[in-house]
Structure formats: structure tokens, C-alpha cells
Amino acid sequence: MSNIKYIIGSFADPDELMHGIDKLQANNISIYDCFTPMPIHGIEAKLGVRPSRLPIAAFCFGLLGGTLGFSLLYYTMAYDWPMNIGGKPALPLPDFVPVTFECTILITALGMVATFFYRNHLFPGRAPRVMDLRATDDRFVIAVDANDNTDHEKIEDLLKEAGAVEVKYNERKYVSYE
């Protein structure tokens, strides 16, 4: 088994990157991912990225927050310690709306932050997975999984034909615990 994990093609222009994606896909070469310093319109559709399911998570967190907010108010105001305040009912639903709304927003926001960190593997102490440091500055990078695609020379030639400034091989890093 080869030590090469990814074949990295660096481009100086986003149009050349898009051309490189087209060339690789025309030759049935699977692309692992693309890394760019700015958003590129249409790259998700070209790579076949599915729409995010984060709105579903936000809705679930909102339901949880609303339920917890209402339950807290019901438990404290009507069940655990009901008080007769000026002859008002023990369960004044219109008065619960602001607190329930705020709990909904709070739990949704905190839940979405936690979901974002979990989904993107942004845990404390985790080393970042960076294919090329210049991808955060001025380069547009295509990463091709070397294990899925065996003809490395063909991939390198296609990337260079598409306008890659540099093609390099990312090697596996083995950790020794001795």
C-alpha cells in the first residue's frame, strides 16, 4: 500500500479550479474535496454536495427550547408553588409567551453552535486538517483521494492541463506510541 493519501492540485484562479473539477469529473476521477479562500458560486452543485440538514436540527432545538421554557414556567407557577396574584389564574398563558420565546431562541442558538462544532470536528485539542496552508490565503485547492484513484500520473497531468500551479502528494502520517 502506498504512503500517498491525497493528490493536491493548487490553482491561482477560481475559474481554473472549476475547469479542473470539470476535467477530473469528465475522466471519472472522484474528488475528495475543494478548499478555497473565498466562496465560489456553483461549486457545491458541481461537486454534488447535498443540501445541509442544519435547518432540521434548528427546528428540533427550537421545539426543545420552547418545551423546556413552557415546562419550567408551568412547573414553577402552576404545579409546584401556585400563588393567587391579584386574582389572576394560576396558569396565565399570555404571560408565558416572552419567557418561552426567549428559551426557544437560547436553546436553538446554543444547540446550533454545538452542532456546528460537532459536525465540523472542531473539538478542543484537535489538530486542524489542512491540505495546503495557502488555501486560506490565495490558492484554490483540489484534493483527490489517492486510494480511490490509482492512476496518479493521469491525475497529475489532468490537473496541470487545467492550469494547476502546483501538484503535490500528501503522505500519510503514522503515529508511533512507543
mmCIF file with all atom_site columns, C-alpha atoms in Angstrom:
data_model
loop_
_atom_site.group_PDB
_atom_site.id
_atom_site.type_symbol
_atom_site.label_atom_id
_atom_site.label_alt_id
_atom_site.label_comp_id
_atom_site.label_asym_id
_atom_site.label_entity_id
_atom_site.label_seq_id
_atom_site.pdbx_PDB_ins_code
_atom_site.Cartn_x
_atom_site.Cartn_y
_atom_site.Cartn_z
_atom_site.occupancy
_atom_site.B_iso_or_equiv
_atom_site.pdbx_formal_charge
_atom_site.auth_seq_id
_atom_site.auth_comp_id
_atom_site.auth_asym_id
_atom_site.auth_atom_id
_atom_site.pdbx_PDB_model_num
ATOM 1   C CA . MET A 1 1   ? 0.000   0.000  0.000   1.00 0.00 ? 1   MET A CA 1
ATOM 2   C CA . SER A 1 2   ? 1.312   3.419  -0.944  1.00 0.00 ? 2   SER A CA 1
ATOM 3   C CA . ASN A 1 3   ? 2.022   6.134  1.612   1.00 0.00 ? 3   ASN A CA 1
ATOM 4   C CA . ILE A 1 4   ? 0.263   8.723  -0.568  1.00 0.00 ? 4   ILE A CA 1
ATOM 5   C CA . LYS A 1 5   ? -3.135  9.707  0.821   1.00 0.00 ? 5   LYS A CA 1
ATOM 6   C CA . TYR A 1 6   ? -4.125  12.730 -1.302  1.00 0.00 ? 6   TYR A CA 1
ATOM 7   C CA . ILE A 1 7   ? -3.066  14.297 -4.566  1.00 0.00 ? 7   ILE A CA 1
ATOM 8   C CA . ILE A 1 8   ? -3.268  18.083 -4.150  1.00 0.00 ? 8   ILE A CA 1
ATOM 9   C CA . GLY A 1 9   ? -3.668  20.464 -7.088  1.00 0.00 ? 9   GLY A CA 1
ATOM 10  C CA . SER A 1 10  ? -3.193  24.189 -6.328  1.00 0.00 ? 10  SER A CA 1
ATOM 11  C CA . PHE A 1 11  ? -4.743  26.778 -8.622  1.00 0.00 ? 11  PHE A CA 1
ATOM 12  C CA . ALA A 1 12  ? -4.235  30.538 -8.709  1.00 0.00 ? 12  ALA A CA 1
ATOM 13  C CA . ASP A 1 13  ? -7.646  31.342 -10.220 1.00 0.00 ? 13  ASP A CA 1
ATOM 14  C CA . PRO A 1 14  ? -11.154 30.100 -9.305  1.00 0.00 ? 14  PRO A CA 1
ATOM 15  C CA . ASP A 1 15  ? -12.088 29.648 -12.986 1.00 0.00 ? 15  ASP A CA 1
ATOM 16  C CA . GLU A 1 16  ? -9.128  27.301 -13.432 1.00 0.00 ? 16  GLU A CA 1
ATOM 17  C CA . LEU A 1 17  ? -10.266 25.387 -10.345 1.00 0.00 ? 17  LEU A CA 1
ATOM 18  C CA . MET A 1 18  ? -13.725 24.939 -11.853 1.00 0.00 ? 18  MET A CA 1
ATOM 19  C CA . HIS A 1 19  ? -12.107 23.823 -15.122 1.00 0.00 ? 19  HIS A CA 1
ATOM 20  C CA . GLY A 1 20  ? -10.003 21.325 -13.141 1.00 0.00 ? 20  GLY A CA 1
ATOM 21  C CA . ILE A 1 21  ? -13.137 19.925 -11.483 1.00 0.00 ? 21  ILE A CA 1
ATOM 22  C CA . ASP A 1 22  ? -14.735 19.501 -14.924 1.00 0.00 ? 22  ASP A CA 1
ATOM 23  C CA . LYS A 1 23  ? -11.634 17.741 -16.309 1.00 0.00 ? 23  LYS A CA 1
ATOM 24  C CA . LEU A 1 24  ? -11.392 15.329 -13.382 1.00 0.00 ? 24  LEU A CA 1
ATOM 25  C CA . GLN A 1 25  ? -15.094 14.515 -13.443 1.00 0.00 ? 25  GLN A CA 1
ATOM 26  C CA . ALA A 1 26  ? -15.032 14.004 -17.217 1.00 0.00 ? 26  ALA A CA 1
ATOM 27  C CA . ASN A 1 27  ? -12.402 11.313 -16.634 1.00 0.00 ? 27  ASN A CA 1
ATOM 28  C CA . ASN A 1 28  ? -14.399 9.665  -13.805 1.00 0.00 ? 28  ASN A CA 1
ATOM 29  C CA . ILE A 1 29  ? -11.935 10.691 -11.100 1.00 0.00 ? 29  ILE A CA 1
ATOM 30  C CA . SER A 1 30  ? -13.561 11.203 -7.717  1.00 0.00 ? 30  SER A CA 1
ATOM 31  C CA . ILE A 1 31  ? -12.691 14.426 -5.917  1.00 0.00 ? 31  ILE A CA 1
ATOM 32  C CA . TYR A 1 32  ? -12.274 14.269 -2.148  1.00 0.00 ? 32  TYR A CA 1
ATOM 33  C CA . ASP A 1 33  ? -12.824 17.987 -1.515  1.00 0.00 ? 33  ASP A CA 1
ATOM 34  C CA . CYS A 1 34  ? -12.002 21.530 -2.623  1.00 0.00 ? 34  CYS A CA 1
ATOM 35  C CA . PHE A 1 35  ? -10.539 24.198 -0.362  1.00 0.00 ? 35  PHE A CA 1
ATOM 36  C CA . THR A 1 36  ? -10.850 27.864 -1.294  1.00 0.00 ? 36  THR A CA 1
ATOM 37  C CA . PRO A 1 37  ? -10.049 31.171 0.429   1.00 0.00 ? 37  PRO A CA 1
ATOM 38  C CA . MET A 1 38  ? -13.467 32.565 -0.535  1.00 0.00 ? 38  MET A CA 1
ATOM 39  C CA . PRO A 1 39  ? -16.886 31.229 -1.542  1.00 0.00 ? 39  PRO A CA 1
ATOM 40  C CA . ILE A 1 40  ? -17.221 30.194 -5.184  1.00 0.00 ? 40  ILE A CA 1
ATOM 41  C CA . HIS A 1 41  ? -20.691 30.295 -6.695  1.00 0.00 ? 41  HIS A CA 1
ATOM 42  C CA . GLY A 1 42  ? -21.803 26.952 -8.085  1.00 0.00 ? 42  GLY A CA 1
ATOM 43  C CA . ILE A 1 43  ? -19.028 24.768 -6.661  1.00 0.00 ? 43  ILE A CA 1
ATOM 44  C CA . GLU A 1 44  ? -21.418 22.828 -4.405  1.00 0.00 ? 44  GLU A CA 1
ATOM 45  C CA . ALA A 1 45  ? -23.597 21.779 -7.335  1.00 0.00 ? 45  ALA A CA 1
ATOM 46  C CA . LYS A 1 46  ? -20.553 20.850 -9.395  1.00 0.00 ? 46  LYS A CA 1
ATOM 47  C CA . LEU A 1 47  ? -19.153 18.663 -6.594  1.00 0.00 ? 47  LEU A CA 1
ATOM 48  C CA . GLY A 1 48  ? -22.557 17.155 -5.823  1.00 0.00 ? 48  GLY A CA 1
ATOM 49  C CA . VAL A 1 49  ? -22.746 18.422 -2.245  1.00 0.00 ? 49  VAL A CA 1
ATOM 50  C CA . ARG A 1 50  ? -26.145 17.683 -0.718  1.00 0.00 ? 50  ARG A CA 1
ATOM 51  C CA . PRO A 1 51  ? -28.133 20.476 0.951   1.00 0.00 ? 51  PRO A CA 1
ATOM 52  C CA . SER A 1 52  ? -27.463 20.917 4.654   1.00 0.00 ? 52  SER A CA 1
ATOM 53  C CA . ARG A 1 53  ? -29.723 19.354 7.260   1.00 0.00 ? 53  ARG A CA 1
ATOM 54  C CA . LEU A 1 54  ? -28.950 22.085 9.791   1.00 0.00 ? 54  LEU A CA 1
ATOM 55  C CA . PRO A 1 55  ? -32.441 23.649 9.460   1.00 0.00 ? 55  PRO A CA 1
ATOM 56  C CA . ILE A 1 56  ? -33.925 20.373 10.710  1.00 0.00 ? 56  ILE A CA 1
ATOM 57  C CA . ALA A 1 57  ? -31.580 20.451 13.714  1.00 0.00 ? 57  ALA A CA 1
ATOM 58  C CA . ALA A 1 58  ? -32.519 24.104 14.362  1.00 0.00 ? 58  ALA A CA 1
ATOM 59  C CA . PHE A 1 59  ? -36.218 23.215 14.316  1.00 0.00 ? 59  PHE A CA 1
ATOM 60  C CA . CYS A 1 60  ? -35.647 20.351 16.775  1.00 0.00 ? 60  CYS A CA 1
ATOM 61  C CA . PHE A 1 61  ? -33.626 22.583 19.101  1.00 0.00 ? 61  PHE A CA 1
ATOM 62  C CA . GLY A 1 62  ? -36.376 25.224 18.865  1.00 0.00 ? 62  GLY A CA 1
ATOM 63  C CA . LEU A 1 63  ? -39.029 22.685 19.840  1.00 0.00 ? 63  LEU A CA 1
ATOM 64  C CA . LEU A 1 64  ? -36.867 21.536 22.739  1.00 0.00 ? 64  LEU A CA 1
ATOM 65  C CA . GLY A 1 65  ? -36.282 25.122 23.909  1.00 0.00 ? 65  GLY A CA 1
ATOM 66  C CA . GLY A 1 66  ? -39.950 26.041 23.695  1.00 0.00 ? 66  GLY A CA 1
ATOM 67  C CA . THR A 1 67  ? -40.971 22.899 25.544  1.00 0.00 ? 67  THR A CA 1
ATOM 68  C CA . LEU A 1 68  ? -38.371 23.428 28.260  1.00 0.00 ? 68  LEU A CA 1
ATOM 69  C CA . GLY A 1 69  ? -39.324 27.107 28.684  1.00 0.00 ? 69  GLY A CA 1
ATOM 70  C CA . PHE A 1 70  ? -43.026 26.377 28.930  1.00 0.00 ? 70  PHE A CA 1
ATOM 71  C CA . SER A 1 71  ? -42.431 23.390 31.223  1.00 0.00 ? 71  SER A CA 1
ATOM 72  C CA . LEU A 1 72  ? -40.288 25.487 33.561  1.00 0.00 ? 72  LEU A CA 1
ATOM 73  C CA . LEU A 1 73  ? -42.974 28.158 33.821  1.00 0.00 ? 73  LEU A CA 1
ATOM 74  C CA . TYR A 1 74  ? -45.785 25.640 34.246  1.00 0.00 ? 74  TYR A CA 1
ATOM 75  C CA . TYR A 1 75  ? -43.904 23.742 36.946  1.00 0.00 ? 75  TYR A CA 1
ATOM 76  C CA . THR A 1 76  ? -42.946 26.837 38.929  1.00 0.00 ? 76  THR A CA 1
ATOM 77  C CA . MET A 1 77  ? -46.145 28.885 38.501  1.00 0.00 ? 77  MET A CA 1
ATOM 78  C CA . ALA A 1 78  ? -48.970 26.318 38.417  1.00 0.00 ? 78  ALA A CA 1
ATOM 79  C CA . TYR A 1 79  ? -47.756 22.992 39.798  1.00 0.00 ? 79  TYR A CA 1
ATOM 80  C CA . ASP A 1 80  ? -45.052 23.413 42.436  1.00 0.00 ? 80  ASP A CA 1
ATOM 81  C CA . TRP A 1 81  ? -45.972 26.734 44.052  1.00 0.00 ? 81  TRP A CA 1
ATOM 82  C CA . PRO A 1 82  ? -49.261 28.151 42.747  1.00 0.00 ? 82  PRO A CA 1
ATOM 83  C CA . MET A 1 83  ? -49.917 31.676 44.017  1.00 0.00 ? 83  MET A CA 1
ATOM 84  C CA . ASN A 1 84  ? -53.008 33.815 43.777  1.00 0.00 ? 84  ASN A CA 1
ATOM 85  C CA . ILE A 1 85  ? -51.610 37.119 42.488  1.00 0.00 ? 85  ILE A CA 1
ATOM 86  C CA . GLY A 1 86  ? -54.353 39.729 42.226  1.00 0.00 ? 86  GLY A CA 1
ATOM 87  C CA . GLY A 1 87  ? -56.995 37.139 41.396  1.00 0.00 ? 87  GLY A CA 1
ATOM 88  C CA . LYS A 1 88  ? -55.228 36.103 38.156  1.00 0.00 ? 88  LYS A CA 1
ATOM 89  C CA . PRO A 1 89  ? -55.320 32.451 37.098  1.00 0.00 ? 89  PRO A CA 1
ATOM 90  C CA . ALA A 1 90  ? -52.501 30.119 38.200  1.00 0.00 ? 90  ALA A CA 1
ATOM 91  C CA . LEU A 1 91  ? -51.707 29.340 34.553  1.00 0.00 ? 91  LEU A CA 1
ATOM 92  C CA . PRO A 1 92  ? -51.577 32.727 32.746  1.00 0.00 ? 92  PRO A CA 1
ATOM 93  C CA . LEU A 1 93  ? -50.635 31.565 29.227  1.00 0.00 ? 93  LEU A CA 1
ATOM 94  C CA . PRO A 1 94  ? -50.189 35.038 27.640  1.00 0.00 ? 94  PRO A CA 1
ATOM 95  C CA . ASP A 1 95  ? -47.625 35.881 30.311  1.00 0.00 ? 95  ASP A CA 1
ATOM 96  C CA . PHE A 1 96  ? -45.634 32.773 29.398  1.00 0.00 ? 96  PHE A CA 1
ATOM 97  C CA . VAL A 1 97  ? -45.017 33.876 25.790  1.00 0.00 ? 97  VAL A CA 1
ATOM 98  C CA . PRO A 1 98  ? -41.939 36.119 26.310  1.00 0.00 ? 98  PRO A CA 1
ATOM 99  C CA . VAL A 1 99  ? -40.071 33.640 28.529  1.00 0.00 ? 99  VAL A CA 1
ATOM 100 C CA . THR A 1 100 ? -40.976 30.687 26.304  1.00 0.00 ? 100 THR A CA 1
ATOM 101 C CA . PHE A 1 101 ? -39.808 32.623 23.222  1.00 0.00 ? 101 PHE A CA 1
ATOM 102 C CA . GLU A 1 102 ? -36.503 33.563 24.847  1.00 0.00 ? 102 GLU A CA 1
ATOM 103 C CA . CYS A 1 103 ? -35.862 29.977 25.971  1.00 0.00 ? 103 CYS A CA 1
ATOM 104 C CA . THR A 1 104 ? -36.599 28.819 22.416  1.00 0.00 ? 104 THR A CA 1
ATOM 105 C CA . ILE A 1 105 ? -34.043 31.231 20.968  1.00 0.00 ? 105 ILE A CA 1
ATOM 106 C CA . LEU A 1 106 ? -31.424 30.427 23.633  1.00 0.00 ? 106 LEU A CA 1
ATOM 107 C CA . ILE A 1 107 ? -31.602 26.640 23.270  1.00 0.00 ? 107 ILE A CA 1
ATOM 108 C CA . THR A 1 108 ? -31.684 26.905 19.450  1.00 0.00 ? 108 THR A CA 1
ATOM 109 C CA . ALA A 1 109 ? -28.590 29.121 19.367  1.00 0.00 ? 109 ALA A CA 1
ATOM 110 C CA . LEU A 1 110 ? -26.596 27.006 21.825  1.00 0.00 ? 110 LEU A CA 1
ATOM 111 C CA . GLY A 1 111 ? -27.667 23.791 20.110  1.00 0.00 ? 111 GLY A CA 1
ATOM 112 C CA . MET A 1 112 ? -26.662 25.096 16.682  1.00 0.00 ? 112 MET A CA 1
ATOM 113 C CA . VAL A 1 113 ? -23.226 26.135 17.947  1.00 0.00 ? 113 VAL A CA 1
ATOM 114 C CA . ALA A 1 114 ? -22.720 22.662 19.449  1.00 0.00 ? 114 ALA A CA 1
ATOM 115 C CA . THR A 1 115 ? -23.972 21.008 16.241  1.00 0.00 ? 115 THR A CA 1
ATOM 116 C CA . PHE A 1 116 ? -21.640 23.142 14.122  1.00 0.00 ? 116 PHE A CA 1
ATOM 117 C CA . PHE A 1 117 ? -18.626 22.229 16.263  1.00 0.00 ? 117 PHE A CA 1
ATOM 118 C CA . TYR A 1 118 ? -19.576 18.538 16.257  1.00 0.00 ? 118 TYR A CA 1
ATOM 119 C CA . ARG A 1 119 ? -20.251 18.383 12.517  1.00 0.00 ? 119 ARG A CA 1
ATOM 120 C CA . ASN A 1 120 ? -17.009 20.132 11.572  1.00 0.00 ? 120 ASN A CA 1
ATOM 121 C CA . HIS A 1 121 ? -14.853 18.252 14.108  1.00 0.00 ? 121 HIS A CA 1
ATOM 122 C CA . LEU A 1 122 ? -13.825 21.444 15.901  1.00 0.00 ? 122 LEU A CA 1
ATOM 123 C CA . PHE A 1 123 ? -13.111 19.892 19.254  1.00 0.00 ? 123 PHE A CA 1
ATOM 124 C CA . PRO A 1 124 ? -10.672 21.401 21.759  1.00 0.00 ? 124 PRO A CA 1
ATOM 125 C CA . GLY A 1 125 ? -7.188  19.994 21.277  1.00 0.00 ? 125 GLY A CA 1
ATOM 126 C CA . ARG A 1 126 ? -7.855  18.574 17.810  1.00 0.00 ? 126 ARG A CA 1
ATOM 127 C CA . ALA A 1 127 ? -5.172  19.309 15.239  1.00 0.00 ? 127 ALA A CA 1
ATOM 128 C CA . PRO A 1 128 ? -6.626  21.011 12.150  1.00 0.00 ? 128 PRO A CA 1
ATOM 129 C CA . ARG A 1 129 ? -6.703  19.049 8.878   1.00 0.00 ? 129 ARG A CA 1
ATOM 130 C CA . VAL A 1 130 ? -5.154  21.424 6.379   1.00 0.00 ? 130 VAL A CA 1
ATOM 131 C CA . MET A 1 131 ? -4.322  20.203 2.881   1.00 0.00 ? 131 MET A CA 1
ATOM 132 C CA . ASP A 1 132 ? -2.362  23.297 1.871   1.00 0.00 ? 132 ASP A CA 1
ATOM 133 C CA . LEU A 1 133 ? -1.745  26.337 4.072   1.00 0.00 ? 133 LEU A CA 1
ATOM 134 C CA . ARG A 1 134 ? -2.115  28.683 1.098   1.00 0.00 ? 134 ARG A CA 1
ATOM 135 C CA . ALA A 1 135 ? -5.747  27.585 0.677   1.00 0.00 ? 135 ALA A CA 1
ATOM 136 C CA . THR A 1 136 ? -6.611  30.104 3.388   1.00 0.00 ? 136 THR A CA 1
ATOM 137 C CA . ASP A 1 137 ? -4.752  32.903 1.619   1.00 0.00 ? 137 ASP A CA 1
ATOM 138 C CA . ASP A 1 138 ? -4.509  32.911 -2.177  1.00 0.00 ? 138 ASP A CA 1
ATOM 139 C CA . ARG A 1 139 ? -4.719  29.353 -3.570  1.00 0.00 ? 139 ARG A CA 1
ATOM 140 C CA . PHE A 1 140 ? -7.645  27.239 -4.703  1.00 0.00 ? 140 PHE A CA 1
ATOM 141 C CA . VAL A 1 141 ? -7.030  23.575 -3.911  1.00 0.00 ? 141 VAL A CA 1
ATOM 142 C CA . ILE A 1 142 ? -8.481  20.322 -5.244  1.00 0.00 ? 142 ILE A CA 1
ATOM 143 C CA . ALA A 1 143 ? -7.784  17.228 -3.134  1.00 0.00 ? 143 ALA A CA 1
ATOM 144 C CA . VAL A 1 144 ? -8.119  13.848 -4.854  1.00 0.00 ? 144 VAL A CA 1
ATOM 145 C CA . ASP A 1 145 ? -8.118  10.674 -2.761  1.00 0.00 ? 145 ASP A CA 1
ATOM 146 C CA . ALA A 1 146 ? -5.134  8.648  -3.960  1.00 0.00 ? 146 ALA A CA 1
ATOM 147 C CA . ASN A 1 147 ? -6.547  5.356  -2.686  1.00 0.00 ? 147 ASN A CA 1
ATOM 148 C CA . ASP A 1 148 ? -9.761  5.652  -4.739  1.00 0.00 ? 148 ASP A CA 1
ATOM 149 C CA . ASN A 1 149 ? -7.881  6.654  -7.895  1.00 0.00 ? 149 ASN A CA 1
ATOM 150 C CA . THR A 1 150 ? -4.873  4.522  -8.809  1.00 0.00 ? 150 THR A CA 1
ATOM 151 C CA . ASP A 1 151 ? -3.546  6.318  -11.905 1.00 0.00 ? 151 ASP A CA 1
ATOM 152 C CA . HIS A 1 152 ? -1.618  9.119  -10.178 1.00 0.00 ? 152 HIS A CA 1
ATOM 153 C CA . GLU A 1 153 ? 0.243   10.263 -13.293 1.00 0.00 ? 153 GLU A CA 1
ATOM 154 C CA . LYS A 1 154 ? -3.015  10.736 -15.192 1.00 0.00 ? 154 LYS A CA 1
ATOM 155 C CA . ILE A 1 155 ? -4.452  12.815 -12.336 1.00 0.00 ? 155 ILE A CA 1
ATOM 156 C CA . GLU A 1 156 ? -1.315  14.932 -12.185 1.00 0.00 ? 156 GLU A CA 1
ATOM 157 C CA . ASP A 1 157 ? -1.423  15.516 -15.980 1.00 0.00 ? 157 ASP A CA 1
ATOM 158 C CA . LEU A 1 158 ? -5.125  16.461 -15.868 1.00 0.00 ? 158 LEU A CA 1
ATOM 159 C CA . LEU A 1 159 ? -4.543  18.938 -13.053 1.00 0.00 ? 159 LEU A CA 1
ATOM 160 C CA . LYS A 1 160 ? -1.630  20.550 -14.893 1.00 0.00 ? 160 LYS A CA 1
ATOM 161 C CA . GLU A 1 161 ? -3.666  20.725 -18.139 1.00 0.00 ? 161 GLU A CA 1
ATOM 162 C CA . ALA A 1 162 ? -6.432  22.503 -16.221 1.00 0.00 ? 162 ALA A CA 1
ATOM 163 C CA . GLY A 1 163 ? -3.980  25.165 -15.038 1.00 0.00 ? 163 GLY A CA 1
ATOM 164 C CA . ALA A 1 164 ? -2.683  23.898 -11.700 1.00 0.00 ? 164 ALA A CA 1
ATOM 165 C CA . VAL A 1 165 ? 0.238   25.958 -10.473 1.00 0.00 ? 165 VAL A CA 1
ATOM 166 C CA . GLU A 1 166 ? 1.485   23.090 -8.326  1.00 0.00 ? 166 GLU A CA 1
ATOM 167 C CA . VAL A 1 167 ? 0.649   19.397 -7.889  1.00 0.00 ? 167 VAL A CA 1
ATOM 168 C CA . LYS A 1 168 ? 1.920   17.624 -4.807  1.00 0.00 ? 168 LYS A CA 1
ATOM 169 C CA . TYR A 1 169 ? 1.315   14.437 -2.884  1.00 0.00 ? 169 TYR A CA 1
ATOM 170 C CA . ASN A 1 170 ? 0.152   14.440 0.730   1.00 0.00 ? 170 ASN A CA 1
ATOM 171 C CA . GLU A 1 171 ? 1.585   11.474 2.595   1.00 0.00 ? 171 GLU A CA 1
ATOM 172 C CA . ARG A 1 172 ? 0.090   9.515  5.466   1.00 0.00 ? 172 ARG A CA 1
ATOM 173 C CA . LYS A 1 173 ? 1.301   10.386 8.892   1.00 0.00 ? 173 LYS A CA 1
ATOM 174 C CA . TYR A 1 174 ? 1.735   7.353  11.110  1.00 0.00 ? 174 TYR A CA 1
ATOM 175 C CA . VAL A 1 175 ? 1.765   7.967  14.835  1.00 0.00 ? 175 VAL A CA 1
ATOM 176 C CA . SER A 1 176 ? 4.051   5.826  16.945  1.00 0.00 ? 176 SER A CA 1
ATOM 177 C CA . TYR A 1 177 ? 3.141   5.287  20.588  1.00 0.00 ? 177 TYR A CA 1
ATOM 178 C CA . GLU A 1 178 ? 6.469   3.730  21.585  1.00 0.00 ? 178 GLU A CA 1
#
